[in-house]
PDB file of N, CA and C in Angstrom:
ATOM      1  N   UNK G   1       0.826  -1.191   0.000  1.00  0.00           N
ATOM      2  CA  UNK G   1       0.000   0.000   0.000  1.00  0.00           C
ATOM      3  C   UNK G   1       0.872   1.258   0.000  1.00  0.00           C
ATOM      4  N   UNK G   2       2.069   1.367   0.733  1.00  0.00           N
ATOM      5  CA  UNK G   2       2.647   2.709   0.378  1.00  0.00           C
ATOM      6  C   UNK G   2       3.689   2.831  -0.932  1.00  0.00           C
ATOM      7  N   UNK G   3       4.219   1.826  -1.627  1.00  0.00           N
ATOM      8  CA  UNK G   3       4.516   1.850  -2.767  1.00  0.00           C
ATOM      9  C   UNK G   3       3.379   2.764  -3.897  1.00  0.00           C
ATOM     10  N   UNK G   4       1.910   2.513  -3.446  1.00  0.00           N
ATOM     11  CA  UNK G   4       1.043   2.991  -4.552  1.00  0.00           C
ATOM     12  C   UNK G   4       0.574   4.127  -4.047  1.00  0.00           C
ATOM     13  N   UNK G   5       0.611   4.457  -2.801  1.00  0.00           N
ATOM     14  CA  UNK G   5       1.032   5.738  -2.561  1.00  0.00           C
ATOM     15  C   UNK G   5       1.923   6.785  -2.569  1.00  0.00           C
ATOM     16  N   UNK G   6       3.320   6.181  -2.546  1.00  0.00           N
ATOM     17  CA  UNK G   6       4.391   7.088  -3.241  1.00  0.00           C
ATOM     18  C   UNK G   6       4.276   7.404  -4.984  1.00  0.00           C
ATOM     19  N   UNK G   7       3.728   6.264  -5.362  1.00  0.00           N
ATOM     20  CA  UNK G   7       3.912   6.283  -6.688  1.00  0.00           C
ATOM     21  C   UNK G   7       2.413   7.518  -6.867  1.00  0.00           C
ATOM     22  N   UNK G   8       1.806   7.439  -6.493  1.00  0.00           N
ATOM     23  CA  UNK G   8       0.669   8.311  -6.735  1.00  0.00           C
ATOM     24  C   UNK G   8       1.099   9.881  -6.342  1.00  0.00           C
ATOM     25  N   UNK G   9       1.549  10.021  -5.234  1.00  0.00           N
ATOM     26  CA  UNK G   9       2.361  11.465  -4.855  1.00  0.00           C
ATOM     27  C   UNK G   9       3.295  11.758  -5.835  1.00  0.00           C
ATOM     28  N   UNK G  10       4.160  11.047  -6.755  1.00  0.00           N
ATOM     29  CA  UNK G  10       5.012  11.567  -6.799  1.00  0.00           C
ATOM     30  C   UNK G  10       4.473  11.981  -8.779  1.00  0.00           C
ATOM     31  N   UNK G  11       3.411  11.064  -8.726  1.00  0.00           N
ATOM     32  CA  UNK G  11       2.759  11.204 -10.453  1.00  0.00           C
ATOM     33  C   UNK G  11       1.723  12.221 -10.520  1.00  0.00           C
ATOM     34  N   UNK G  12       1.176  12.930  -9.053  1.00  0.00           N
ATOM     35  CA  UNK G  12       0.635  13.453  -8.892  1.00  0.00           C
ATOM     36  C   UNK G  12       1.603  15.076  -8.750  1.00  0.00           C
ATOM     37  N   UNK G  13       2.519  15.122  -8.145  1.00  0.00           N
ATOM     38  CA  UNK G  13       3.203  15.976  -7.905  1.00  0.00           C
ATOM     39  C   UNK G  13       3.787  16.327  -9.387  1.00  0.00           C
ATOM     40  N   UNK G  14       4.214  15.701 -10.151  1.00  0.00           N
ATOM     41  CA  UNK G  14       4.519  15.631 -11.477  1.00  0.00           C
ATOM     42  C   UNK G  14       3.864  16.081 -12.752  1.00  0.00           C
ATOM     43  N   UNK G  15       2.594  15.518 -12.817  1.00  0.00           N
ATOM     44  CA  UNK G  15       1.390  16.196 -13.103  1.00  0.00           C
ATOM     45  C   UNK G  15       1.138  17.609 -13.077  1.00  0.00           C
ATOM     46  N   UNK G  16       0.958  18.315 -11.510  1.00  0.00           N
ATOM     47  CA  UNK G  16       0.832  19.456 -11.163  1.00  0.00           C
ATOM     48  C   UNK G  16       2.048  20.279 -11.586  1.00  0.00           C
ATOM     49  N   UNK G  17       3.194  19.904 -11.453  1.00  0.00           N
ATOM     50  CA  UNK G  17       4.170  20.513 -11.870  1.00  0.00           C
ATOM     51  C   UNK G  17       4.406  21.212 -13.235  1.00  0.00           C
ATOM     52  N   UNK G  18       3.819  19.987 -14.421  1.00  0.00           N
ATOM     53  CA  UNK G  18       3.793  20.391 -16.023  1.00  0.00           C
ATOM     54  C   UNK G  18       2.746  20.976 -16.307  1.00  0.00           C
ATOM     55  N   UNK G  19       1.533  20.786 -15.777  1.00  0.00           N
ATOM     56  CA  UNK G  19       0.482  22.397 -15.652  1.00  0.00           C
ATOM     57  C   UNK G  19       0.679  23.535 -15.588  1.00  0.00           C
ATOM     58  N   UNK G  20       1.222  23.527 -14.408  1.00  0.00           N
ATOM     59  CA  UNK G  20       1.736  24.822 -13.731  1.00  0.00           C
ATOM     60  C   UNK G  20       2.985  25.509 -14.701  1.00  0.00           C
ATOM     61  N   UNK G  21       3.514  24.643 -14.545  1.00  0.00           N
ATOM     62  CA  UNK G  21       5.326  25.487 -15.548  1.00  0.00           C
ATOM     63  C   UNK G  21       4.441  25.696 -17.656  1.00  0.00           C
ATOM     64  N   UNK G  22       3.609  24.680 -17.638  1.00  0.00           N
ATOM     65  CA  UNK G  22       2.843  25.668 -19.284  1.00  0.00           C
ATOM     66  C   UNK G  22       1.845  26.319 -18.981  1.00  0.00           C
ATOM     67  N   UNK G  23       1.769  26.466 -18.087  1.00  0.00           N
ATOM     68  CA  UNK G  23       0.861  28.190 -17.808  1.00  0.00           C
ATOM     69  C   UNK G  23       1.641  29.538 -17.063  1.00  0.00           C
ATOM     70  N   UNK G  24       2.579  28.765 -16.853  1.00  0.00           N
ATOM     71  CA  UNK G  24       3.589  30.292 -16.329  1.00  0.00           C
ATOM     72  C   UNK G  24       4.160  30.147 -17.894  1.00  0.00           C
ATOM     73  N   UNK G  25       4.748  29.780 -18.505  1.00  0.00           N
ATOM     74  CA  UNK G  25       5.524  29.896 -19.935  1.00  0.00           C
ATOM     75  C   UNK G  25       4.359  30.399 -20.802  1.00  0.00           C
ATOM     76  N   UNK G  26       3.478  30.016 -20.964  1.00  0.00           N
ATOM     77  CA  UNK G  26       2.314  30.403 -22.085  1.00  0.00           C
ATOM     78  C   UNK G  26       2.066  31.699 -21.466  1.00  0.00           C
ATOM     79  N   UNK G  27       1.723  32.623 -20.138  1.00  0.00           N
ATOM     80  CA  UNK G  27       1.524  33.617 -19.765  1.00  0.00           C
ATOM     81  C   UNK G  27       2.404  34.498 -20.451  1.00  0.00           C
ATOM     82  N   UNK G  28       3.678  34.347 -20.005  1.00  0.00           N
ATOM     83  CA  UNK G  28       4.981  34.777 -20.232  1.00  0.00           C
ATOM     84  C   UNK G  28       5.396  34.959 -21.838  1.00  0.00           C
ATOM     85  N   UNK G  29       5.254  34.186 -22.250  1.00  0.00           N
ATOM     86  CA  UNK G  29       5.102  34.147 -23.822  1.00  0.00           C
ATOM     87  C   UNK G  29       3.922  35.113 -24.558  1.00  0.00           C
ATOM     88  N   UNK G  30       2.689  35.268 -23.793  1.00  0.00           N
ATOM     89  CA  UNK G  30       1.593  36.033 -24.326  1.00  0.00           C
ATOM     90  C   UNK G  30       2.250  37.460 -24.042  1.00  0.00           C
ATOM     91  N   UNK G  31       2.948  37.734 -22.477  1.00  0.00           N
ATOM     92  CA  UNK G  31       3.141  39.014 -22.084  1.00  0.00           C
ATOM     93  C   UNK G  31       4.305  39.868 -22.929  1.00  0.00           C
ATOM     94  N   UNK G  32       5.006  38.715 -23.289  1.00  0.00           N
ATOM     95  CA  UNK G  32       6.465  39.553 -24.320  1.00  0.00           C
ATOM     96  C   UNK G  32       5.729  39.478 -25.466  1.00  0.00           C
ATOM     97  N   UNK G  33       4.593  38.738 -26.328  1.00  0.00           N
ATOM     98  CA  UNK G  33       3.906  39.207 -27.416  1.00  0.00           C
ATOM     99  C   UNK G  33       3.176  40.753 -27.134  1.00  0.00           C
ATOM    100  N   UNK G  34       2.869  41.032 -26.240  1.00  0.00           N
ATOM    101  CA  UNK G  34       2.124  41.998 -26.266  1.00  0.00           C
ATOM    102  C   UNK G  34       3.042  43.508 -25.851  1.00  0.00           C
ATOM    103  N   UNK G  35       4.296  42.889 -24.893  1.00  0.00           N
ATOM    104  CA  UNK G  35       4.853  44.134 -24.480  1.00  0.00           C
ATOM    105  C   UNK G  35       6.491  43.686 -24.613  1.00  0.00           C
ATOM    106  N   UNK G  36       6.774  43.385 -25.870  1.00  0.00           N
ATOM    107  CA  UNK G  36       8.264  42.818 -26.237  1.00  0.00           C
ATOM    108  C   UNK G  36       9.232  43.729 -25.502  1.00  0.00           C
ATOM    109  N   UNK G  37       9.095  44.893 -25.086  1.00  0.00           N
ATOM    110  CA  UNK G  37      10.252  45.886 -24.408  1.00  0.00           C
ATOM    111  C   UNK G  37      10.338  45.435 -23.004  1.00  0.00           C
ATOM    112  N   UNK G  38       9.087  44.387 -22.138  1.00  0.00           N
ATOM    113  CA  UNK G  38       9.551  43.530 -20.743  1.00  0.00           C
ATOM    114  C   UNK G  38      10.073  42.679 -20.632  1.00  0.00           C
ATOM    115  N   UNK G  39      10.348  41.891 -22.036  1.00  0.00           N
ATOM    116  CA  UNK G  39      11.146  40.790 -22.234  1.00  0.00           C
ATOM    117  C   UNK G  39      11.942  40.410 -20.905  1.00  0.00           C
ATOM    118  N   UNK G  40      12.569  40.994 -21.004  1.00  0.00           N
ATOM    119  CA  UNK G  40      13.961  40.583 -19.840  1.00  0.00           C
ATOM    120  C   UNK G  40      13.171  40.465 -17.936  1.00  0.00           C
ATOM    121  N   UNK G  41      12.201  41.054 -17.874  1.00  0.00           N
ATOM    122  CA  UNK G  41      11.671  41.219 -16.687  1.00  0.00           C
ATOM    123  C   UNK G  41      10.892  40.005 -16.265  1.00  0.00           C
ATOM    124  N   UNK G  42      10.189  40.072 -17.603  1.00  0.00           N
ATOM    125  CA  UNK G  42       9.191  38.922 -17.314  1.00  0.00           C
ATOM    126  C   UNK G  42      10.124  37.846 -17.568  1.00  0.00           C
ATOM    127  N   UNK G  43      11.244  37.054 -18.528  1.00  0.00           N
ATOM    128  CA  UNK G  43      11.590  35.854 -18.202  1.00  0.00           C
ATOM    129  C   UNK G  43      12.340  35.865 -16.943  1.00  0.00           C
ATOM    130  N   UNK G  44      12.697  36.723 -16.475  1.00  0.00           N
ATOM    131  CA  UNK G  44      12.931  36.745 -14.798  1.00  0.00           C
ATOM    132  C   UNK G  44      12.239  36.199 -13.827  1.00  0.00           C
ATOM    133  N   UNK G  45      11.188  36.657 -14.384  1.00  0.00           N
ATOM    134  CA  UNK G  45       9.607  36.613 -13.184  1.00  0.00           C
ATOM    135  C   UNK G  45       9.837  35.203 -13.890  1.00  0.00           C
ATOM    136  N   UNK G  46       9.466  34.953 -14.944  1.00  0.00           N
ATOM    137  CA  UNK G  46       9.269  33.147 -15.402  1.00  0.00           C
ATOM    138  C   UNK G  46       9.774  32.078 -14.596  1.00  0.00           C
ATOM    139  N   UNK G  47      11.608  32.520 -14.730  1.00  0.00           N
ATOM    140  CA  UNK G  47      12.256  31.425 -14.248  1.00  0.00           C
ATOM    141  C   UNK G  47      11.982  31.458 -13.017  1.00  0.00           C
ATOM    142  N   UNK G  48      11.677  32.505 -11.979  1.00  0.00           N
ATOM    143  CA  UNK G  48      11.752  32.837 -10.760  1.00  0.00           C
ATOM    144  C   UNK G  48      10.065  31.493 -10.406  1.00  0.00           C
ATOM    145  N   UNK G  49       9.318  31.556 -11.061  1.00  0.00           N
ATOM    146  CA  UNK G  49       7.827  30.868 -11.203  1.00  0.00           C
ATOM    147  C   UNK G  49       8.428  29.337 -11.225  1.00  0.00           C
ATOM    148  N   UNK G  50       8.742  29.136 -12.493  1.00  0.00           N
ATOM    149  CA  UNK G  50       9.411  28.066 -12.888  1.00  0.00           C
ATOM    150  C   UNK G  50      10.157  27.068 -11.733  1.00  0.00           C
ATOM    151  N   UNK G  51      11.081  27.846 -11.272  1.00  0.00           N
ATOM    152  CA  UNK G  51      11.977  26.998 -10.251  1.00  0.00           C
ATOM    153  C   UNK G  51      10.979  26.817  -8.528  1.00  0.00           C
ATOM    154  N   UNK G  52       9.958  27.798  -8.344  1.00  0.00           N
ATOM    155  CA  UNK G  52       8.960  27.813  -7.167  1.00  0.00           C
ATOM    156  C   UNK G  52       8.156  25.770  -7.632  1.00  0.00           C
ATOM    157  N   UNK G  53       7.571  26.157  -9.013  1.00  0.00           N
ATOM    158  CA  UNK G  53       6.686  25.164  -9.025  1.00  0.00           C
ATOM    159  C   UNK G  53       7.580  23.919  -9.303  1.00  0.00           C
ATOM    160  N   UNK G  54       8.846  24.068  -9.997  1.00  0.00           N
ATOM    161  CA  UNK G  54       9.358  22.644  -9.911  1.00  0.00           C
ATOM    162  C   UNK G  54      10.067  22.339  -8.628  1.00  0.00           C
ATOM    163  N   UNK G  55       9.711  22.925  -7.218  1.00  0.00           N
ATOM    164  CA  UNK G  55      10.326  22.475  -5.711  1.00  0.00           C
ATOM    165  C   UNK G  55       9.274  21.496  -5.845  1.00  0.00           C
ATOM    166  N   UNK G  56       7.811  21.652  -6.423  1.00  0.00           N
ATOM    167  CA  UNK G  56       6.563  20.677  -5.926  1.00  0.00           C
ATOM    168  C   UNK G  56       6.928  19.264  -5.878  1.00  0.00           C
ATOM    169  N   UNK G  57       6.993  18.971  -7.341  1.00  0.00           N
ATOM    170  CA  UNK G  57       7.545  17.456  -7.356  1.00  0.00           C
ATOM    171  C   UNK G  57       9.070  16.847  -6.490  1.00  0.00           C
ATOM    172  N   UNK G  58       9.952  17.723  -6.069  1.00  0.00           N
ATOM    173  CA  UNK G  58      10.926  17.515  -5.169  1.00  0.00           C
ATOM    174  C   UNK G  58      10.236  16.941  -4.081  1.00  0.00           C
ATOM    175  N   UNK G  59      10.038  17.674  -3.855  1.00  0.00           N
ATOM    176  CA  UNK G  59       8.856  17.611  -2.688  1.00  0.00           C
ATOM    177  C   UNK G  59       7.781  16.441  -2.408  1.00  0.00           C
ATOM    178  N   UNK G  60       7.766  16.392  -3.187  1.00  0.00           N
ATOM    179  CA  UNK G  60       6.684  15.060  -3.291  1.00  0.00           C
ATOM    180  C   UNK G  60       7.585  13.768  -3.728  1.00  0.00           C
ATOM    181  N   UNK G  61       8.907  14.055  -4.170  1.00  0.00           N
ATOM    182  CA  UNK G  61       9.668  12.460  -4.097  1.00  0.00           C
ATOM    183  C   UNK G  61      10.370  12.646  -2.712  1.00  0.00           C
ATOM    184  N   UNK G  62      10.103  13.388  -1.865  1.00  0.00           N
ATOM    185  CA  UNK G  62      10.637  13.760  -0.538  1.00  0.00           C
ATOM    186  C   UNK G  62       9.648  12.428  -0.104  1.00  0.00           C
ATOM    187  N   UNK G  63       8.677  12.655  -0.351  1.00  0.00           N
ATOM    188  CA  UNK G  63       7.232  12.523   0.936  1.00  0.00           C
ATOM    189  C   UNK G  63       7.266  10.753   0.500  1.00  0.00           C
ATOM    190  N   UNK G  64       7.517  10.700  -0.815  1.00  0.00           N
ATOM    191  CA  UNK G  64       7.341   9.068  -1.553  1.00  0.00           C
ATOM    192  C   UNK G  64       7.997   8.809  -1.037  1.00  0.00           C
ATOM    193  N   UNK G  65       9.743   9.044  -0.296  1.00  0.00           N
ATOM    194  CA  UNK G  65      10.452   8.058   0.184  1.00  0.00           C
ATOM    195  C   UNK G  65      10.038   7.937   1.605  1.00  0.00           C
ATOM    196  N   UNK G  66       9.636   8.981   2.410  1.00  0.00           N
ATOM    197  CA  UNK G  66       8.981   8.968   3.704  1.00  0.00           C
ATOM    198  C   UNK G  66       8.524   7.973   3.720  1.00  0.00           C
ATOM    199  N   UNK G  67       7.271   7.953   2.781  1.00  0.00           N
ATOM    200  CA  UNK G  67       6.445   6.695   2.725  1.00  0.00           C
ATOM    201  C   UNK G  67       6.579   5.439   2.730  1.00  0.00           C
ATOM    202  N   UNK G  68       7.785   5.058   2.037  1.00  0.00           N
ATOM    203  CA  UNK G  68       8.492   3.912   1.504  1.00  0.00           C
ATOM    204  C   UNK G  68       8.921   3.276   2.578  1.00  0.00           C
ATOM    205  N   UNK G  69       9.520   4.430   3.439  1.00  0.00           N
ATOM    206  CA  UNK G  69      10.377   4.125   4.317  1.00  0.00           C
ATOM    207  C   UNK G  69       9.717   3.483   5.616  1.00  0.00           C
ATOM    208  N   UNK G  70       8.393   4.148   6.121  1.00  0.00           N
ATOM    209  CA  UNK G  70       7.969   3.458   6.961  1.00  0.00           C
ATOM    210  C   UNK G  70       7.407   2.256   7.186  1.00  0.00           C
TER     211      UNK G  70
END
């Protein structure tokens, strides 16, 4: 039972992760279409987004080995 619970946290965490990072990139991509002179600001703000939402799945192969472990 906690094998299919790690495995579920961590496909779940994974999941949420590639949502999240093509809707901060597709935002980001719409905002330099519309205001190409923020370029540099906004892929700032991006990566700054980017590296927040990919801690999630870290995070969640954190919790899968917790799990494993007990």
């Amino acid at each position: 039972m906690g094998l299919l619970a790690a495995a579920i946290a961590v496909g779940l965490a994974a999941l949420g992760a590639g949502i999240g990072n093509g809707l901060i990139v597709s935002r980001t991509v719409e905002g330099i279409a519309r205001q190409p002179e923020l370029k540099g600001s906004l892929q700032t703000t991006m990566f700054i987004g980017v590296a927040l939402v990919e801690a999630v799945p870290i995070i969640g192969v954190v919790i899968a080995f917790m799990v494993m472990g007990q």
